[in-house]
Amino acid sequence: MSITYYAISSGTVSGFSPKSVPFAIHSIPKRQFLNPNPFSRFGFSPSLQGTSIEFRVAISKERRSLPLVVRSDRPQNEDLPKQYTRREKKPFPVPIVDLRRAARERVKNNKDKPKRPLPPPKNGMVVKSLVPLAYKVYNARIRLINNLHRLMKVVRVNACGWCNEIHVGPYGHPFKSCKGPNASQRKGLHEWTNSVIEDVIVPLEAYHLYDRLGKRIRHDERFSIPRVPAVVELCIQGGVEIPEFPTKRRRKPIIRIGKSEFVDADETELPDPEPQPPPVPLLTELPVSEITPPSSEEETVSLAEETLQAWEEMRAGAKKLMRLYRVRVCGYCPEVHVGPTGHKAQNCGAFKHQQRNGQHGWQSAVLDDLIPPRYVWHVPDVNGPPLQRELRSFYGQAPAVVEICAQAGAVVPEHYRATMRLEVGIPSSVKEAEMVV
């Protein structure tokens, strides 16, 4: 935090005297500069701590006023990422023009130079430094699911019976945003019912690859290859050993004989691999009969903090794994493939899929493609009045997991406060909202 104070004395400004200003400062005690929370005297929220704030005092002969200017590096509110319609294609994470320019520079720099050996995982080996991280992400996902099962017994989560929208709170929101069947007859109103864990965490699956460098999955193989959650497949390729889903682990790098052709190195002279215990034991999902709600308010808050920490660990760890283990996503539909190239299954049913014969338009995926957050409306006060339709522009949104943990008593992380609009004052009535400039 950097604060700039402008101390003004009556002898330096002509025509200025303490009596000419209604609230001029006669003297500045030393203890005011040593105040650990200097914002409390000005009525600011403690959340402004950690920002860069500058105070300026302007004095003129004609207009005797002391305006106060506050500048913050952190935005007070922020809009959600753009939601693309079914007719729009997702943009590339890196523009195609920049990709081509980087490819030309790479070819130019590598000209007349000996080829370097491929680093893992491009050479078929596992990145050993990321194996503990893969186990951490896998266990964080299991811990997140188990904790959400328990939290959803004390925090009400409503789901619309006609569309995929959900709302966290004692009752559903009144906004007319339903786009399901017969939505025009209901004038866009939702019909709220009970929800399940799949409504909070999107069940996104991908094909399991026995060999991530093997041949691409053909269209006639789409039903013979098992599908697993996309995060689990990323962890398996990162080094997690699951007996139900075996995968090929090479002990020698591959030998390239062409641009897209390779052969495996001879491993016959190597000794038989010895089974090694995992770095950490793998967790398992709790059966329905063992799911119990928290018994006290302190346990609920502790469970919410642990759930939010598991959510952040899973997303942060998956983002690090995606830097080396490539993940592809279709630009037209939510299909995800964990591997260097996408599969050839013709099961894309998005806009104008007939022109592509059902083929997917593969491109590099981002974190929200692998772990899509289900955004819900933030309820400022669970025990207060319900959300009002006329005050919709004042409410914020957050991922459903974050909103559940926040209502259970967890502290909201700093990077979610802008989209949840926790620093925005909400009018108490529609008449008061009309007076807002």
CSV table of C-alpha atoms in Angstrom, one decimal:
chain,number,residue,atom,x,y,z
A,1,MET,CA,0.0,0.0,0.0
A,2,SER,CA,1.4,3.4,-1.0
A,3,ILE,CA,-0.2,6.5,0.5
A,4,THR,CA,0.8,10.1,-0.4
A,5,TYR,CA,0.0,12.8,2.1
A,6,TYR,CA,0.0,16.5,1.2
A,7,ALA,CA,0.5,18.5,4.4
A,8,ILE,CA,-0.4,22.2,3.9
A,9,SER,CA,0.7,25.0,6.1
A,10,SER,CA,-1.0,28.5,6.2
A,11,GLY,CA,2.3,30.3,5.5
A,12,THR,CA,2.9,28.7,2.1
A,13,VAL,CA,-0.4,29.6,0.4
A,14,SER,CA,-1.4,33.2,0.1
A,15,GLY,CA,-4.9,34.0,1.2
A,16,PHE,CA,-5.2,30.6,3.1
A,17,SER,CA,-6.0,30.5,6.7
A,18,PRO,CA,-7.4,27.7,8.9
A,19,LYS,CA,-10.5,29.8,9.4
A,20,SER,CA,-11.2,30.1,5.7
A,21,VAL,CA,-11.7,26.3,5.3
A,22,PRO,CA,-14.5,24.7,7.2
A,23,PHE,CA,-12.4,21.6,8.2
A,24,ALA,CA,-8.8,22.8,7.8
A,25,ILE,CA,-6.1,20.9,9.7
A,26,HIS,CA,-4.3,23.0,12.3
A,27,SER,CA,-1.7,20.4,13.2
A,28,ILE,CA,-1.0,16.8,12.2
A,29,PRO,CA,-0.1,14.6,15.2
A,30,LYS,CA,2.6,12.0,14.7
A,31,ARG,CA,0.3,9.1,15.7
A,32,GLN,CA,-1.9,9.7,12.7
A,33,PHE,CA,0.9,8.8,10.3
A,34,LEU,CA,1.5,5.6,12.3
A,35,ASN,CA,-2.1,4.5,12.2
A,36,PRO,CA,-2.2,0.9,10.9
A,37,ASN,CA,-5.5,1.4,9.3
A,38,PRO,CA,-5.6,5.0,7.9
A,39,PHE,CA,-8.8,4.3,5.9
A,40,SER,CA,-11.0,4.0,9.0
A,41,ARG,CA,-11.0,7.8,9.5
A,42,PHE,CA,-12.3,8.2,5.9
A,43,GLY,CA,-15.0,5.6,6.1
A,44,PHE,CA,-13.3,3.2,3.6
A,45,SER,CA,-13.8,-0.6,3.6
A,46,PRO,CA,-10.9,-2.6,4.9
A,47,SER,CA,-10.8,-4.4,1.5
A,48,LEU,CA,-9.0,-1.4,0.1
A,49,GLN,CA,-5.9,-2.6,1.8
A,50,GLY,CA,-3.3,-3.9,-0.6
A,51,THR,CA,-4.2,-1.3,-3.3
A,52,SER,CA,-2.4,1.7,-4.5
A,53,ILE,CA,-4.3,4.8,-3.2
A,54,GLU,CA,-3.4,8.4,-3.7
A,55,PHE,CA,-4.9,11.3,-1.8
A,56,ARG,CA,-4.9,14.8,-3.3
A,57,VAL,CA,-6.0,18.0,-1.7
A,58,ALA,CA,-6.7,20.9,-4.1
A,59,ILE,CA,-7.2,24.5,-2.8
A,60,SER,CA,-8.1,27.6,-4.8
A,61,LYS,CA,-9.0,31.1,-3.9
A,62,GLU,CA,-12.3,31.1,-5.9
A,63,ARG,CA,-13.6,27.7,-4.7
A,64,ARG,CA,-12.7,26.8,-1.2
A,65,SER,CA,-13.1,23.0,-1.3
A,66,LEU,CA,-11.0,20.0,-0.5
A,67,PRO,CA,-11.8,17.3,-3.1
A,68,LEU,CA,-10.6,13.8,-2.3
A,69,VAL,CA,-9.5,11.5,-5.2
A,70,VAL,CA,-9.1,7.8,-4.6
A,71,ARG,CA,-7.4,5.6,-7.1
A,72,SER,CA,-7.3,1.8,-6.8
A,73,ASP,CA,-5.4,-0.7,-8.9
A,74,ARG,CA,-8.1,-3.4,-8.3
A,75,PRO,CA,-11.4,-3.0,-10.2
A,76,GLN,CA,-14.5,-2.5,-8.1
A,77,ASN,CA,-16.6,-4.7,-10.3
A,78,GLU,CA,-15.9,-6.9,-13.3
A,79,ASP,CA,-18.0,-8.6,-15.9
A,80,LEU,CA,-18.0,-12.3,-16.5
A,81,PRO,CA,-16.2,-13.9,-19.5
A,82,LYS,CA,-18.3,-13.7,-22.6
A,83,GLN,CA,-20.7,-16.6,-23.1
A,84,TYR,CA,-20.8,-17.6,-26.8
A,85,THR,CA,-24.0,-18.7,-28.5
A,86,ARG,CA,-24.4,-21.9,-30.4
A,87,ARG,CA,-23.8,-20.0,-33.7
A,88,GLU,CA,-20.5,-18.5,-32.6
A,89,LYS,CA,-17.1,-20.2,-32.7
A,90,LYS,CA,-14.8,-19.9,-29.7
A,91,PRO,CA,-11.8,-17.7,-30.4
A,92,PHE,CA,-8.3,-19.1,-30.4
A,93,PRO,CA,-6.4,-18.5,-27.2
A,94,VAL,CA,-3.6,-17.1,-29.3
A,95,PRO,CA,-4.6,-15.5,-32.6
A,96,ILE,CA,-3.8,-17.5,-35.7
A,97,VAL,CA,-1.7,-14.7,-37.1
A,98,ASP,CA,0.6,-14.8,-34.1
A,99,LEU,CA,0.8,-18.6,-34.3
A,100,ARG,CA,1.9,-18.4,-37.9
A,101,ARG,CA,4.4,-15.6,-37.2
A,102,ALA,CA,5.9,-17.6,-34.3
A,103,ALA,CA,6.2,-20.7,-36.6
A,104,ARG,CA,8.1,-18.7,-39.2
A,105,GLU,CA,10.4,-17.3,-36.6
A,106,ARG,CA,11.0,-20.8,-35.2
A,107,VAL,CA,11.8,-22.3,-38.6
A,108,LYS,CA,14.1,-19.3,-39.4
A,109,ASN,CA,16.0,-19.7,-36.1
A,110,ASN,CA,16.4,-23.5,-36.4
A,111,LYS,CA,17.7,-23.4,-39.9
A,112,ASP,CA,21.1,-25.1,-40.4
A,113,LYS,CA,21.1,-26.2,-36.8
A,114,PRO,CA,21.2,-29.8,-35.5
A,115,LYS,CA,17.8,-31.1,-34.3
A,116,ARG,CA,17.5,-31.1,-30.6
A,117,PRO,CA,16.1,-34.2,-28.7
A,118,LEU,CA,12.4,-33.8,-27.8
A,119,PRO,CA,11.7,-33.0,-24.2
A,120,PRO,CA,9.1,-35.0,-22.2
A,121,PRO,CA,6.2,-35.5,-22.7
A,122,LYS,CA,6.7,-35.1,-26.4
A,123,ASN,CA,9.2,-38.0,-26.4
A,124,GLY,CA,6.8,-40.3,-24.8
A,125,MET,CA,8.2,-40.0,-21.3
A,126,VAL,CA,6.4,-38.7,-18.2
A,127,VAL,CA,7.5,-35.4,-16.7
A,128,LYS,CA,8.7,-36.8,-13.3
A,129,SER,CA,8.6,-33.4,-11.6
A,130,LEU,CA,4.8,-33.1,-12.3
A,131,VAL,CA,3.8,-36.6,-11.0
A,132,PRO,CA,3.2,-35.4,-7.4
A,133,LEU,CA,1.2,-32.5,-8.8
A,134,ALA,CA,-1.0,-34.9,-10.8
A,135,TYR,CA,-1.7,-36.9,-7.7
A,136,LYS,CA,-2.5,-33.7,-5.9
A,137,VAL,CA,-5.0,-32.6,-8.5
A,138,TYR,CA,-6.7,-36.0,-8.5
A,139,ASN,CA,-7.1,-36.1,-4.8
A,140,ALA,CA,-8.3,-32.4,-4.8
A,141,ARG,CA,-11.1,-33.4,-7.2
A,142,ILE,CA,-12.2,-36.3,-5.0
A,143,ARG,CA,-12.1,-34.2,-1.9
A,144,LEU,CA,-14.1,-31.5,-3.7
A,145,ILE,CA,-16.9,-33.9,-4.7
A,146,ASN,CA,-17.1,-35.5,-1.2
A,147,ASN,CA,-17.3,-32.1,0.5
A,148,LEU,CA,-19.9,-30.8,-1.9
A,149,HIS,CA,-22.1,-33.8,-1.2
A,150,ARG,CA,-22.1,-32.8,2.5
A,151,LEU,CA,-22.4,-29.0,2.0
A,152,MET,CA,-25.4,-29.4,-0.3
A,153,LYS,CA,-27.3,-30.9,2.6
A,154,VAL,CA,-27.1,-27.6,4.6
A,155,VAL,CA,-26.9,-25.1,1.7
A,156,ARG,CA,-29.9,-25.1,-0.6
A,157,VAL,CA,-29.1,-25.4,-4.4
A,158,ASN,CA,-32.1,-25.0,-6.8
A,159,ALA,CA,-32.1,-26.3,-10.3
A,160,CYS,CA,-34.5,-25.4,-13.1
A,161,GLY,CA,-36.5,-28.3,-14.4
A,162,TRP,CA,-36.4,-27.0,-18.0
A,163,CYS,CA,-32.9,-25.6,-18.5
A,164,ASN,CA,-29.4,-26.1,-17.0
A,165,GLU,CA,-29.5,-23.0,-14.8
A,166,ILE,CA,-29.1,-23.3,-11.1
A,167,HIS,CA,-29.3,-21.0,-8.1
A,168,VAL,CA,-27.7,-21.2,-4.7
A,169,GLY,CA,-30.1,-19.9,-2.0
A,170,PRO,CA,-33.2,-20.8,0.0
A,171,TYR,CA,-35.4,-20.2,-3.1
A,172,GLY,CA,-34.8,-19.5,-6.8
A,173,HIS,CA,-34.1,-16.1,-8.3
A,174,PRO,CA,-37.0,-14.2,-10.1
A,175,PHE,CA,-35.1,-13.4,-13.3
A,176,LYS,CA,-36.7,-14.4,-16.6
A,177,SER,CA,-33.7,-16.2,-18.2
A,178,CYS,CA,-35.1,-19.7,-18.9
A,179,LYS,CA,-34.4,-20.9,-22.5
A,180,GLY,CA,-35.8,-24.4,-22.2
A,181,PRO,CA,-38.8,-26.0,-23.8
A,182,ASN,CA,-42.0,-23.9,-23.6
A,183,ALA,CA,-40.1,-21.0,-22.2
A,184,SER,CA,-42.3,-18.5,-24.0
A,185,GLN,CA,-45.4,-19.9,-22.4
A,186,ARG,CA,-43.8,-19.4,-19.0
A,187,LYS,CA,-42.5,-15.9,-20.0
A,188,GLY,CA,-39.0,-17.0,-19.3
A,189,LEU,CA,-39.6,-17.9,-15.7
A,190,HIS,CA,-37.8,-20.9,-14.1
A,191,GLU,CA,-39.4,-23.8,-12.4
A,192,TRP,CA,-37.1,-24.7,-9.5
A,193,THR,CA,-36.6,-28.2,-8.3
A,194,ASN,CA,-33.9,-30.1,-6.3
A,195,SER,CA,-30.4,-30.4,-7.7
A,196,VAL,CA,-27.6,-33.0,-7.7
A,197,ILE,CA,-23.8,-32.8,-7.7
A,198,GLU,CA,-23.7,-32.9,-11.5
A,199,ASP,CA,-25.5,-29.6,-11.6
A,200,VAL,CA,-22.7,-27.9,-9.7
A,201,ILE,CA,-19.7,-29.6,-11.3
A,202,VAL,CA,-20.2,-30.1,-15.0
A,203,PRO,CA,-19.6,-33.8,-15.9
A,204,LEU,CA,-17.2,-33.2,-18.8
A,205,GLU,CA,-15.7,-36.5,-20.1
A,206,ALA,CA,-12.9,-37.4,-22.6
A,207,TYR,CA,-11.6,-40.5,-24.3
A,208,HIS,CA,-9.1,-42.5,-22.3
A,209,LEU,CA,-5.9,-43.1,-24.3
A,210,TYR,CA,-3.7,-46.1,-23.7
A,211,ASP,CA,-0.9,-44.5,-25.7
A,212,ARG,CA,-1.1,-40.7,-25.9
A,213,LEU,CA,1.3,-40.8,-28.9
A,214,GLY,CA,-0.6,-43.6,-30.7
A,215,LYS,CA,-2.9,-43.4,-33.6
A,216,ARG,CA,-5.9,-41.1,-33.5
A,217,ILE,CA,-9.3,-42.6,-32.5
A,218,ARG,CA,-11.3,-43.4,-35.6
A,219,HIS,CA,-15.0,-42.9,-35.9
A,220,ASP,CA,-15.8,-46.6,-35.7
A,221,GLU,CA,-13.9,-46.9,-32.4
A,222,ARG,CA,-15.9,-44.3,-30.6
A,223,PHE,CA,-17.9,-46.8,-28.6
A,224,SER,CA,-15.1,-49.3,-27.8
A,225,ILE,CA,-12.9,-46.8,-26.0
A,226,PRO,CA,-13.8,-45.9,-22.5
A,227,ARG,CA,-14.5,-42.3,-21.5
A,228,VAL,CA,-13.4,-40.8,-18.2
A,229,PRO,CA,-13.7,-37.4,-16.6
A,230,ALA,CA,-11.4,-35.0,-18.5
A,231,VAL,CA,-9.5,-34.0,-15.3
A,232,VAL,CA,-8.9,-37.6,-14.4
A,233,GLU,CA,-7.6,-38.3,-17.9
A,234,LEU,CA,-5.2,-35.4,-17.6
A,235,CYS,CA,-4.0,-36.7,-14.2
A,236,ILE,CA,-3.5,-40.2,-15.7
A,237,GLN,CA,-1.3,-38.9,-18.5
A,238,GLY,CA,0.5,-36.8,-15.9
A,239,GLY,CA,1.6,-40.0,-14.0
A,240,VAL,CA,-1.3,-41.1,-11.9
A,241,GLU,CA,-1.6,-44.9,-11.9
A,242,ILE,CA,-5.2,-46.2,-11.8
A,243,PRO,CA,-5.6,-50.0,-12.3
A,244,GLU,CA,-9.0,-49.6,-14.0
A,245,PHE,CA,-7.5,-47.4,-16.7
A,246,PRO,CA,-4.1,-48.8,-17.7
A,247,THR,CA,-1.8,-46.6,-19.8
A,248,LYS,CA,1.6,-47.2,-21.6
A,249,ARG,CA,4.6,-45.9,-19.7
A,250,ARG,CA,7.8,-45.7,-21.8
A,251,ARG,CA,11.2,-45.9,-20.2
A,252,LYS,CA,13.1,-44.8,-23.2
A,253,PRO,CA,12.4,-41.8,-25.5
A,254,ILE,CA,10.8,-42.5,-28.9
A,255,ILE,CA,12.8,-42.5,-32.1
A,256,ARG,CA,11.5,-40.1,-34.7
A,257,ILE,CA,11.7,-41.3,-38.3
A,258,GLY,CA,9.4,-38.7,-39.8
A,259,LYS,CA,7.3,-35.6,-39.0
A,260,SER,CA,4.5,-37.8,-37.7
A,261,GLU,CA,6.1,-41.2,-37.6
A,262,PHE,CA,8.1,-42.7,-34.8
A,263,VAL,CA,9.2,-46.1,-33.4
A,264,ASP,CA,9.6,-47.1,-29.8
A,265,ALA,CA,13.1,-47.6,-28.5
A,266,ASP,CA,14.3,-51.1,-27.6
A,267,GLU,CA,13.7,-51.7,-23.9
A,268,THR,CA,14.5,-55.5,-23.7
A,269,GLU,CA,17.9,-54.9,-22.1
A,270,LEU,CA,16.3,-52.9,-19.3
A,271,PRO,CA,15.4,-54.8,-16.1
A,272,ASP,CA,11.8,-55.4,-15.4
A,273,PRO,CA,10.2,-52.4,-13.7
A,274,GLU,CA,9.4,-52.8,-10.0
A,275,PRO,CA,6.1,-51.6,-8.8
A,276,GLN,CA,6.5,-48.4,-6.9
A,277,PRO,CA,4.0,-47.0,-4.3
A,278,PRO,CA,2.3,-43.8,-5.2
A,279,PRO,CA,3.6,-40.6,-3.7
A,280,VAL,CA,0.3,-40.1,-1.9
A,281,PRO,CA,-2.6,-42.6,-1.4
A,282,LEU,CA,-5.4,-42.1,-3.8
A,283,LEU,CA,-8.8,-41.0,-2.3
A,284,THR,CA,-12.1,-42.5,-3.3
A,285,GLU,CA,-15.6,-41.0,-3.5
A,286,LEU,CA,-17.8,-41.6,-0.6
A,287,PRO,CA,-20.9,-43.8,-1.1
A,288,VAL,CA,-24.3,-42.2,-0.7
A,289,SER,CA,-24.9,-44.1,2.6
A,290,GLU,CA,-21.9,-42.5,4.2
A,291,ILE,CA,-22.6,-38.9,3.3
A,292,THR,CA,-23.6,-37.0,6.4
A,293,PRO,CA,-24.2,-33.3,6.9
A,294,PRO,CA,-22.0,-31.2,9.2
A,295,SER,CA,-23.1,-31.4,12.8
A,296,SER,CA,-22.3,-27.8,13.9
A,297,GLU,CA,-21.8,-24.3,12.5
A,298,GLU,CA,-18.0,-24.5,13.1
A,299,GLU,CA,-17.8,-27.7,11.2
A,300,THR,CA,-19.8,-26.2,8.3
A,301,VAL,CA,-17.4,-23.3,8.1
A,302,SER,CA,-14.3,-25.5,8.3
A,303,LEU,CA,-15.8,-27.8,5.6
A,304,ALA,CA,-16.5,-24.8,3.4
A,305,GLU,CA,-12.9,-23.6,3.7
A,306,GLU,CA,-11.6,-27.0,2.8
A,307,THR,CA,-13.9,-27.3,-0.2
A,308,LEU,CA,-12.9,-23.9,-1.5
A,309,GLN,CA,-9.2,-24.8,-1.1
A,310,ALA,CA,-9.8,-28.1,-3.0
A,311,TRP,CA,-11.4,-26.1,-5.8
A,312,GLU,CA,-8.5,-23.7,-6.1
A,313,GLU,CA,-5.9,-26.6,-5.9
A,314,MET,CA,-7.6,-28.5,-8.6
A,315,ARG,CA,-7.8,-25.5,-11.0
A,316,ALA,CA,-4.3,-24.3,-10.3
A,317,GLY,CA,-2.8,-27.7,-10.6
A,318,ALA,CA,-4.7,-28.5,-13.8
A,319,LYS,CA,-3.5,-25.2,-15.3
A,320,LYS,CA,0.1,-26.2,-14.7
A,321,LEU,CA,-0.4,-29.7,-16.2
A,322,MET,CA,-2.0,-28.2,-19.3
A,323,ARG,CA,1.3,-26.2,-20.0
A,324,LEU,CA,3.0,-29.5,-21.0
A,325,TYR,CA,0.2,-32.0,-21.5
A,326,ARG,CA,-1.8,-30.6,-24.4
A,327,VAL,CA,-5.6,-30.4,-24.2
A,328,ARG,CA,-7.7,-29.8,-27.2
A,329,VAL,CA,-11.3,-28.5,-27.4
A,330,CYS,CA,-13.8,-28.2,-30.2
A,331,GLY,CA,-14.4,-24.6,-31.3
A,332,TYR,CA,-18.1,-25.3,-31.8
A,333,CYS,CA,-19.1,-27.7,-29.0
A,334,PRO,CA,-17.8,-28.5,-25.5
A,335,GLU,CA,-16.1,-31.7,-26.5
A,336,VAL,CA,-12.6,-32.0,-25.0
A,337,HIS,CA,-9.7,-34.3,-25.9
A,338,VAL,CA,-6.6,-34.8,-23.7
A,339,GLY,CA,-3.8,-35.4,-26.1
A,340,PRO,CA,-1.6,-33.8,-28.7
A,341,THR,CA,-4.2,-34.1,-31.5
A,342,GLY,CA,-8.0,-34.5,-31.4
A,343,HIS,CA,-9.9,-37.7,-32.2
A,344,LYS,CA,-11.7,-38.4,-35.5
A,345,ALA,CA,-15.1,-39.3,-34.1
A,346,GLN,CA,-17.8,-37.5,-36.1
A,347,ASN,CA,-20.1,-36.7,-33.2
A,348,CYS,CA,-20.1,-32.9,-33.3
A,349,GLY,CA,-23.7,-31.7,-33.4
A,350,ALA,CA,-23.0,-28.0,-33.1
A,351,PHE,CA,-24.0,-25.2,-35.6
A,352,LYS,CA,-23.4,-26.2,-39.3
A,353,HIS,CA,-22.0,-29.6,-38.4
A,354,GLN,CA,-23.3,-30.9,-41.7
A,355,GLN,CA,-20.7,-28.9,-43.6
A,356,ARG,CA,-18.0,-30.5,-41.5
A,357,ASN,CA,-19.5,-34.0,-41.7
A,358,GLY,CA,-19.7,-34.0,-37.9
A,359,GLN,CA,-15.9,-33.4,-37.5
A,360,HIS,CA,-14.7,-31.4,-34.6
A,361,GLY,CA,-12.9,-28.1,-35.1
A,362,TRP,CA,-10.0,-28.8,-32.7
A,363,GLN,CA,-8.0,-25.9,-31.1
A,364,SER,CA,-6.0,-25.4,-28.0
A,365,ALA,CA,-8.0,-25.4,-24.8
A,366,VAL,CA,-8.0,-23.1,-21.8
A,367,LEU,CA,-8.7,-23.9,-18.2
A,368,ASP,CA,-12.4,-23.0,-18.4
A,369,ASP,CA,-12.8,-25.5,-21.2
A,370,LEU,CA,-11.4,-28.3,-19.1
A,371,ILE,CA,-13.1,-27.3,-15.8
A,372,PRO,CA,-16.0,-25.1,-16.8
A,373,PRO,CA,-17.3,-23.0,-13.9
A,374,ARG,CA,-21.1,-23.0,-13.5
A,375,TYR,CA,-21.8,-19.3,-12.8
A,376,VAL,CA,-24.7,-18.4,-10.5
A,377,TRP,CA,-26.1,-15.2,-9.0
A,378,HIS,CA,-24.5,-14.1,-5.8
A,379,VAL,CA,-26.9,-13.6,-2.9
A,380,PRO,CA,-25.7,-10.7,-0.7
A,381,ASP,CA,-27.7,-11.7,2.3
A,382,VAL,CA,-29.1,-15.2,2.6
A,383,ASN,CA,-31.3,-14.2,5.6
A,384,GLY,CA,-32.4,-10.9,4.0
A,385,PRO,CA,-34.9,-10.1,1.3
A,386,PRO,CA,-34.9,-12.1,-1.9
A,387,LEU,CA,-33.3,-10.8,-5.1
A,388,GLN,CA,-35.4,-8.3,-7.0
A,389,ARG,CA,-35.8,-8.4,-10.7
A,390,GLU,CA,-35.4,-4.6,-11.1
A,391,LEU,CA,-32.1,-4.6,-9.3
A,392,ARG,CA,-30.5,-7.2,-11.5
A,393,SER,CA,-27.7,-4.9,-12.7
A,394,PHE,CA,-26.4,-4.5,-9.1
A,395,TYR,CA,-26.0,-8.2,-8.4
A,396,GLY,CA,-22.8,-10.1,-9.1
A,397,GLN,CA,-22.1,-13.7,-10.1
A,398,ALA,CA,-19.6,-16.4,-9.1
A,399,PRO,CA,-18.9,-20.1,-9.7
A,400,ALA,CA,-21.4,-22.3,-8.0
A,401,VAL,CA,-18.7,-23.9,-5.8
A,402,VAL,CA,-17.6,-20.5,-4.6
A,403,GLU,CA,-21.1,-19.3,-3.9
A,404,ILE,CA,-21.9,-22.5,-1.9
A,405,CYS,CA,-18.8,-22.1,0.2
A,406,ALA,CA,-19.4,-18.4,0.7
A,407,GLN,CA,-23.0,-19.0,2.0
A,408,ALA,CA,-21.6,-21.7,4.2
A,409,GLY,CA,-19.2,-19.2,5.9
A,410,ALA,CA,-15.9,-19.4,3.9
A,411,VAL,CA,-13.9,-16.3,3.1
A,412,VAL,CA,-14.2,-15.4,-0.6
A,413,PRO,CA,-10.8,-15.3,-2.4
A,414,GLU,CA,-9.7,-11.9,-3.7
A,415,HIS,CA,-9.9,-12.7,-7.4
A,416,TYR,CA,-13.7,-13.5,-7.1
A,417,ARG,CA,-14.7,-10.3,-5.3
A,418,ALA,CA,-14.9,-8.1,-8.5
A,419,THR,CA,-17.3,-10.4,-10.3
A,420,MET,CA,-19.3,-11.0,-7.2
A,421,ARG,CA,-19.5,-7.1,-6.8
A,422,LEU,CA,-18.9,-7.3,-3.1
A,423,GLU,CA,-17.8,-3.6,-3.0
A,424,VAL,CA,-20.9,-2.4,-4.9
A,425,GLY,CA,-23.7,-0.9,-2.8
A,426,ILE,CA,-27.2,-2.4,-3.5
A,427,PRO,CA,-30.1,0.0,-3.3
A,428,SER,CA,-32.8,-1.0,-0.8
A,429,SER,CA,-35.7,-0.2,-3.2
A,430,VAL,CA,-36.4,0.4,-6.9
A,431,LYS,CA,-36.9,4.1,-6.2
A,432,GLU,CA,-33.5,4.4,-4.8
A,433,ALA,CA,-32.0,2.5,-7.8
A,434,GLU,CA,-33.6,5.1,-10.1
A,435,MET,CA,-31.6,7.8,-8.4
A,436,VAL,CA,-28.3,6.2,-9.1
A,437,VAL,CA,-26.4,8.0,-11.8
